Structures are given as structure tokens and as C-alpha cells.
Amino acid sequence: MRPTTRLALATIALVLGAVVVVYFERLPHSLSAVSSGATKHQLAPDFTLPTPDGRDLQLSSYRGKVVLLDFWATWCDPCREEIPHFVELQQKYGNRGLQIIGVSMDDSPEPVRPFYQRFHMNYPVVMGTAKTGELYGGILGLPISFLIGRDGRIYAKHIGATDASVFEREIKHLIETP
């Protein structure tokens, strides 16, 4: 085999390997432990962060609810696509125990306030920090969402824009799980 052919095959193998790794990293964690009662899922790190208007919000005060924790920013196009779906999910499942919480990774609250109003966000938003991102394994891209069960444990992680039907299926499953 010629050296250029070997180099081409090695390059193709590396690219395919990288694609497989990225694909499996983007898949959400399984919800199977919810139905089996297993507790292998880690507790969601607690935080107290300010809302854009300066009030404090503590994540642990939502224990007993299913929480969709969404890391986003006003400048993030995929985030802009997801947020209207989150508004719909909050409206549809809020009275059944869902609480969506947005964690804005913007540098300041100034762009968040008008964005919140323009998108008619019906759930609380807090101003995230690098430390908050580190608590959740590092936020290297946006959006990243975590689905937290009533027990305060993380049952799913979604990296990048995710179809609303995936969130809805997981939310319904966790809401119906005692």
C-alpha cells in the first residue's frame, strides 16, 4: 500500500472516530434509571444566582418539581430557536410539576431583560457565572440543558439544540414517575 493511501485511510479513520465520539456525547443520558428506581444519577449541584432584576433564586427551592435547567445566551441562535418551545412546555406542564429555569450566560443582565420580554418567557431566568458552568461539567457551547427529577438528580443532559418532542417525552416521563 502506498504511503499516501495509508495516510488517507488513517485520516478517514480519525475523522470517523471523532464523529462517533461527538455523536455519542450529544446523546442524552438514559432515563431508564427513573423507572427502575436506581439512584445512580448525580444530584444537581445547588446554586443561588441573581435574576436580571436582582432577586436571588436558589435551585434547591424547586426540589419536588421536575426542573429543566437551560444554559443559554441572548446571542445564541439555537437558544433563540429552543426558547419558544420551553415557553410552551412551561405553559403545558407547569401545573403538573414542571419548572423551567433559564441560566443566561450573557455577561450582564442588560440584554437579558428586553430578550425576556420579547420572547414572552414565562419561567425564571438567572444570571449564570463561569463557576455555575463548572458545577455542571463546564459549559463550552450553548445551549446545554439538564433535566432534573423531583428527587434533585440529573436524568438527562442535552448538548446543542434539541427537538422539543425529546424534552416533552422526558418531562412527561419524569412527571409521571413518583
PDB file of N, CA, C and O in Angstrom, residues 46-86:
ATOM      1  N   ASP A  46     -26.367  22.534  43.620  1.00  0.00           N
ATOM      2  CA  ASP A  46     -27.220  23.647  44.017  1.00  0.00           C
ATOM      3  C   ASP A  46     -26.496  24.966  43.748  1.00  0.00           C
ATOM      4  O   ASP A  46     -25.262  25.022  43.714  1.00  0.00           O
ATOM      5  N   PHE A  47     -27.258  26.007  43.552  1.00  0.00           N
ATOM      6  CA  PHE A  47     -26.700  27.340  43.375  1.00  0.00           C
ATOM      7  C   PHE A  47     -27.733  28.361  43.805  1.00  0.00           C
ATOM      8  O   PHE A  47     -28.930  28.074  43.858  1.00  0.00           O
ATOM      9  N   THR A  48     -27.252  29.532  44.129  1.00  0.00           N
ATOM     10  CA  THR A  48     -28.094  30.705  44.331  1.00  0.00           C
ATOM     11  C   THR A  48     -27.543  31.772  43.396  1.00  0.00           C
ATOM     12  O   THR A  48     -26.372  32.138  43.497  1.00  0.00           O
ATOM     13  N   LEU A  49     -28.380  32.216  42.465  1.00  0.00           N
ATOM     14  CA  LEU A  49     -27.957  33.196  41.467  1.00  0.00           C
ATOM     15  C   LEU A  49     -28.989  34.310  41.367  1.00  0.00           C
ATOM     16  O   LEU A  49     -30.170  34.095  41.636  1.00  0.00           O
ATOM     17  N   PRO A  50     -28.535  35.487  40.935  1.00  0.00           N
ATOM     18  CA  PRO A  50     -29.480  36.603  40.792  1.00  0.00           C
ATOM     19  C   PRO A  50     -30.274  36.521  39.492  1.00  0.00           C
ATOM     20  O   PRO A  50     -29.765  36.061  38.466  1.00  0.00           O
ATOM     21  N   THR A  51     -31.512  36.971  39.559  1.00  0.00           N
ATOM     22  CA  THR A  51     -32.306  37.149  38.356  1.00  0.00           C
ATOM     23  C   THR A  51     -31.845  38.469  37.712  1.00  0.00           C
ATOM     24  O   THR A  51     -31.145  39.260  38.364  1.00  0.00           O
ATOM     25  N   PRO A  52     -32.223  38.738  36.475  1.00  0.00           N
ATOM     26  CA  PRO A  52     -31.814  40.009  35.859  1.00  0.00           C
ATOM     27  C   PRO A  52     -32.286  41.250  36.613  1.00  0.00           C
ATOM     28  O   PRO A  52     -31.680  42.303  36.500  1.00  0.00           O
ATOM     29  N   ASP A  53     -33.348  41.115  37.426  1.00  0.00           N
ATOM     30  CA  ASP A  53     -33.799  42.263  38.211  1.00  0.00           C
ATOM     31  C   ASP A  53     -33.242  42.269  39.631  1.00  0.00           C
ATOM     32  O   ASP A  53     -33.664  43.060  40.467  1.00  0.00           O
ATOM     33  N   GLY A  54     -32.277  41.375  39.917  1.00  0.00           N
ATOM     34  CA  GLY A  54     -31.547  41.435  41.173  1.00  0.00           C
ATOM     35  C   GLY A  54     -32.040  40.555  42.303  1.00  0.00           C
ATOM     36  O   GLY A  54     -31.420  40.513  43.369  1.00  0.00           O
ATOM     37  N   ARG A  55     -33.144  39.835  42.132  1.00  0.00           N
ATOM     38  CA  ARG A  55     -33.606  38.928  43.181  1.00  0.00           C
ATOM     39  C   ARG A  55     -32.811  37.624  43.107  1.00  0.00           C
ATOM     40  O   ARG A  55     -32.348  37.242  42.047  1.00  0.00           O
ATOM     41  N   ASP A  56     -32.673  36.935  44.228  1.00  0.00           N
ATOM     42  CA  ASP A  56     -31.947  35.666  44.254  1.00  0.00           C
ATOM     43  C   ASP A  56     -32.882  34.497  44.009  1.00  0.00           C
ATOM     44  O   ASP A  56     -34.025  34.490  44.474  1.00  0.00           O
ATOM     45  N   LEU A  57     -32.384  33.495  43.300  1.00  0.00           N
ATOM     46  CA  LEU A  57     -33.107  32.248  43.060  1.00  0.00           C
ATOM     47  C   LEU A  57     -32.186  31.111  43.467  1.00  0.00           C
ATOM     48  O   LEU A  57     -31.022  31.075  43.066  1.00  0.00           O
ATOM     49  N   GLN A  58     -32.712  30.205  44.278  1.00  0.00           N
ATOM     50  CA  GLN A  58     -31.944  29.040  44.713  1.00  0.00           C
ATOM     51  C   GLN A  58     -32.545  27.795  44.067  1.00  0.00           C
ATOM     52  O   GLN A  58     -33.744  27.528  44.205  1.00  0.00           O
ATOM     53  N   LEU A  59     -31.710  27.030  43.369  1.00  0.00           N
ATOM     54  CA  LEU A  59     -32.196  25.852  42.658  1.00  0.00           C
ATOM     55  C   LEU A  59     -32.876  24.866  43.597  1.00  0.00           C
ATOM     56  O   LEU A  59     -33.937  24.334  43.283  1.00  0.00           O
ATOM     57  N   SER A  60     -32.302  24.619  44.767  1.00  0.00           N
ATOM     58  CA  SER A  60     -32.849  23.605  45.673  1.00  0.00           C
ATOM     59  C   SER A  60     -34.254  23.952  46.169  1.00  0.00           C
ATOM     60  O   SER A  60     -34.963  23.079  46.661  1.00  0.00           O
ATOM     61  N   SER A  61     -34.673  25.196  46.025  1.00  0.00           N
ATOM     62  CA  SER A  61     -36.040  25.549  46.449  1.00  0.00           C
ATOM     63  C   SER A  61     -37.081  24.941  45.505  1.00  0.00           C
ATOM     64  O   SER A  61     -38.270  24.965  45.812  1.00  0.00           O
ATOM     65  N   TYR A  62     -36.639  24.369  44.394  1.00  0.00           N
ATOM     66  CA  TYR A  62     -37.551  23.720  43.445  1.00  0.00           C
ATOM     67  C   TYR A  62     -37.564  22.207  43.591  1.00  0.00           C
ATOM     68  O   TYR A  62     -38.151  21.513  42.768  1.00  0.00           O
ATOM     69  N   ARG A  63     -36.935  21.697  44.654  1.00  0.00           N
ATOM     70  CA  ARG A  63     -36.950  20.250  44.901  1.00  0.00           C
ATOM     71  C   ARG A  63     -38.395  19.806  45.011  1.00  0.00           C
ATOM     72  O   ARG A  63     -39.221  20.486  45.583  1.00  0.00           O
ATOM     73  N   GLY A  64     -38.724  18.669  44.431  1.00  0.00           N
ATOM     74  CA  GLY A  64     -40.098  18.182  44.386  1.00  0.00           C
ATOM     75  C   GLY A  64     -40.753  18.472  43.046  1.00  0.00           C
ATOM     76  O   GLY A  64     -41.836  17.969  42.761  1.00  0.00           O
ATOM     77  N   LYS A  65     -40.101  19.297  42.243  1.00  0.00           N
ATOM     78  CA  LYS A  65     -40.578  19.576  40.888  1.00  0.00           C
ATOM     79  C   LYS A  65     -39.602  18.957  39.888  1.00  0.00           C
ATOM     80  O   LYS A  65     -38.450  18.694  40.204  1.00  0.00           O
ATOM     81  N   VAL A  66     -40.077  18.740  38.676  1.00  0.00           N
ATOM     82  CA  VAL A  66     -39.197  18.372  37.575  1.00  0.00           C
ATOM     83  C   VAL A  66     -38.669  19.691  37.027  1.00  0.00           C
ATOM     84  O   VAL A  66     -39.443  20.599  36.715  1.00  0.00           O
ATOM     85  N   VAL A  67     -37.346  19.816  36.947  1.00  0.00           N
ATOM     86  CA  VAL A  67     -36.727  21.068  36.515  1.00  0.00           C
ATOM     87  C   VAL A  67     -35.978  20.847  35.204  1.00  0.00           C
ATOM     88  O   VAL A  67     -35.187  19.919  35.090  1.00  0.00           O
ATOM     89  N   LEU A  68     -36.261  21.704  34.248  1.00  0.00           N
ATOM     90  CA  LEU A  68     -35.463  21.757  33.028  1.00  0.00           C
ATOM     91  C   LEU A  68     -34.573  22.974  33.185  1.00  0.00           C
ATOM     92  O   LEU A  68     -35.056  24.104  33.206  1.00  0.00           O
ATOM     93  N   LEU A  69     -33.286  22.743  33.360  1.00  0.00           N
ATOM     94  CA  LEU A  69     -32.304  23.799  33.576  1.00  0.00           C
ATOM     95  C   LEU A  69     -31.613  24.060  32.247  1.00  0.00           C
ATOM     96  O   LEU A  69     -30.907  23.191  31.732  1.00  0.00           O
ATOM     97  N   ASP A  70     -31.849  25.240  31.686  1.00  0.00           N
ATOM     98  CA  ASP A  70     -31.367  25.562  30.344  1.00  0.00           C
ATOM     99  C   ASP A  70     -30.297  26.644  30.387  1.00  0.00           C
ATOM    100  O   ASP A  70     -30.583  27.783  30.761  1.00  0.00           O
ATOM    101  N   PHE A  71     -29.059  26.297  30.004  1.00  0.00           N
ATOM    102  CA  PHE A  71     -27.974  27.264  29.876  1.00  0.00           C
ATOM    103  C   PHE A  71     -28.063  27.850  28.468  1.00  0.00           C
ATOM    104  O   PHE A  71     -28.025  27.101  27.484  1.00  0.00           O
ATOM    105  N   TRP A  72     -28.156  29.172  28.364  1.00  0.00           N
ATOM    106  CA  TRP A  72     -28.381  29.838  27.087  1.00  0.00           C
ATOM    107  C   TRP A  72     -27.785  31.242  27.122  1.00  0.00           C
ATOM    108  O   TRP A  72     -27.274  31.683  28.147  1.00  0.00           O
ATOM    109  N   ALA A  73     -27.880  31.947  25.989  1.00  0.00           N
ATOM    110  CA  ALA A  73     -27.462  33.351  25.914  1.00  0.00           C
ATOM    111  C   ALA A  73     -28.294  34.045  24.832  1.00  0.00           C
ATOM    112  O   ALA A  73     -28.771  33.406  23.891  1.00  0.00           O
ATOM    113  N   THR A  74     -28.436  35.355  24.961  1.00  0.00           N
ATOM    114  CA  THR A  74     -29.254  36.118  24.018  1.00  0.00           C
ATOM    115  C   THR A  74     -28.674  36.098  22.609  1.00  0.00           C
ATOM    116  O   THR A  74     -29.414  36.214  21.636  1.00  0.00           O
ATOM    117  N   TRP A  75     -27.371  35.948  22.477  1.00  0.00           N
ATOM    118  CA  TRP A  75     -26.707  35.987  21.172  1.00  0.00           C
ATOM    119  C   TRP A  75     -26.654  34.615  20.491  1.00  0.00           C
ATOM    120  O   TRP A  75     -26.192  34.486  19.361  1.00  0.00           O
ATOM    121  N   CYS A  76     -27.166  33.594  21.144  1.00  0.00           N
ATOM    122  CA  CYS A  76     -27.081  32.205  20.663  1.00  0.00           C
ATOM    123  C   CYS A  76     -28.307  31.870  19.802  1.00  0.00           C
ATOM    124  O   CYS A  76     -29.423  31.804  20.316  1.00  0.00           O
ATOM    125  N   ASP A  77     -28.093  31.672  18.494  1.00  0.00           N
ATOM    126  CA  ASP A  77     -29.211  31.378  17.592  1.00  0.00           C
ATOM    127  C   ASP A  77     -29.952  30.087  17.938  1.00  0.00           C
ATOM    128  O   ASP A  77     -31.188  30.085  17.950  1.00  0.00           O
ATOM    129  N   PRO A  78     -29.256  28.961  18.229  1.00  0.00           N
ATOM    130  CA  PRO A  78     -30.005  27.751  18.610  1.00  0.00           C
ATOM    131  C   PRO A  78     -30.819  27.952  19.898  1.00  0.00           C
ATOM    132  O   PRO A  78     -31.892  27.384  20.043  1.00  0.00           O
ATOM    133  N   CYS A  79     -30.320  28.792  20.793  1.00  0.00           N
ATOM    134  CA  CYS A  79     -31.064  29.097  22.025  1.00  0.00           C
ATOM    135  C   CYS A  79     -32.360  29.823  21.674  1.00  0.00           C
ATOM    136  O   CYS A  79     -33.420  29.525  22.231  1.00  0.00           O
ATOM    137  N   ARG A  80     -32.274  30.760  20.750  1.00  0.00           N
ATOM    138  CA  ARG A  80     -33.449  31.521  20.319  1.00  0.00           C
ATOM    139  C   ARG A  80     -34.504  30.594  19.715  1.00  0.00           C
ATOM    140  O   ARG A  80     -35.693  30.861  19.818  1.00  0.00           O
ATOM    141  N   GLU A  81     -34.055  29.520  19.075  1.00  0.00           N
ATOM    142  CA  GLU A  81     -34.992  28.556  18.492  1.00  0.00           C
ATOM    143  C   GLU A  81     -35.669  27.710  19.565  1.00  0.00           C
ATOM    144  O   GLU A  81     -36.842  27.363  19.432  1.00  0.00           O
ATOM    145  N   GLU A  82     -34.934  27.367  20.628  1.00  0.00           N
ATOM    146  CA  GLU A  82     -35.485  26.498  21.674  1.00  0.00           C
ATOM    147  C   GLU A  82     -36.428  27.220  22.632  1.00  0.00           C
ATOM    148  O   GLU A  82     -37.386  26.631  23.110  1.00  0.00           O
ATOM    149  N   ILE A  83     -36.144  28.461  22.938  1.00  0.00           N
ATOM    150  CA  ILE A  83     -36.873  29.169  23.994  1.00  0.00           C
ATOM    151  C   ILE A  83     -38.389  29.213  23.764  1.00  0.00           C
ATOM    152  O   ILE A  83     -39.147  28.961  24.705  1.00  0.00           O
ATOM    153  N   PRO A  84     -38.890  29.468  22.561  1.00  0.00           N
ATOM    154  CA  PRO A  84     -40.358  29.432  22.390  1.00  0.00           C
ATOM    155  C   PRO A  84     -40.959  28.060  22.741  1.00  0.00           C
ATOM    156  O   PRO A  84     -42.068  27.987  23.273  1.00  0.00           O
ATOM    157  N   HIS A  85     -40.211  26.993  22.493  1.00  0.00           N
ATOM    158  CA  HIS A  85     -40.697  25.652  22.864  1.00  0.00           C
ATOM    159  C   HIS A  85     -40.712  25.483  24.379  1.00  0.00           C
ATOM    160  O   HIS A  85     -41.611  24.851  24.930  1.00  0.00           O
ATOM    161  N   PHE A  86     -39.718  26.065  25.048  1.00  0.00           N
ATOM    162  CA  PHE A  86     -39.698  25.994  26.511  1.00  0.00           C
ATOM    163  C   PHE A  86     -40.875  26.770  27.098  1.00  0.00           C
ATOM    164  O   PHE A  86     -41.463  26.355  28.099  1.00  0.00           O
TER     165      PHE A  86
END
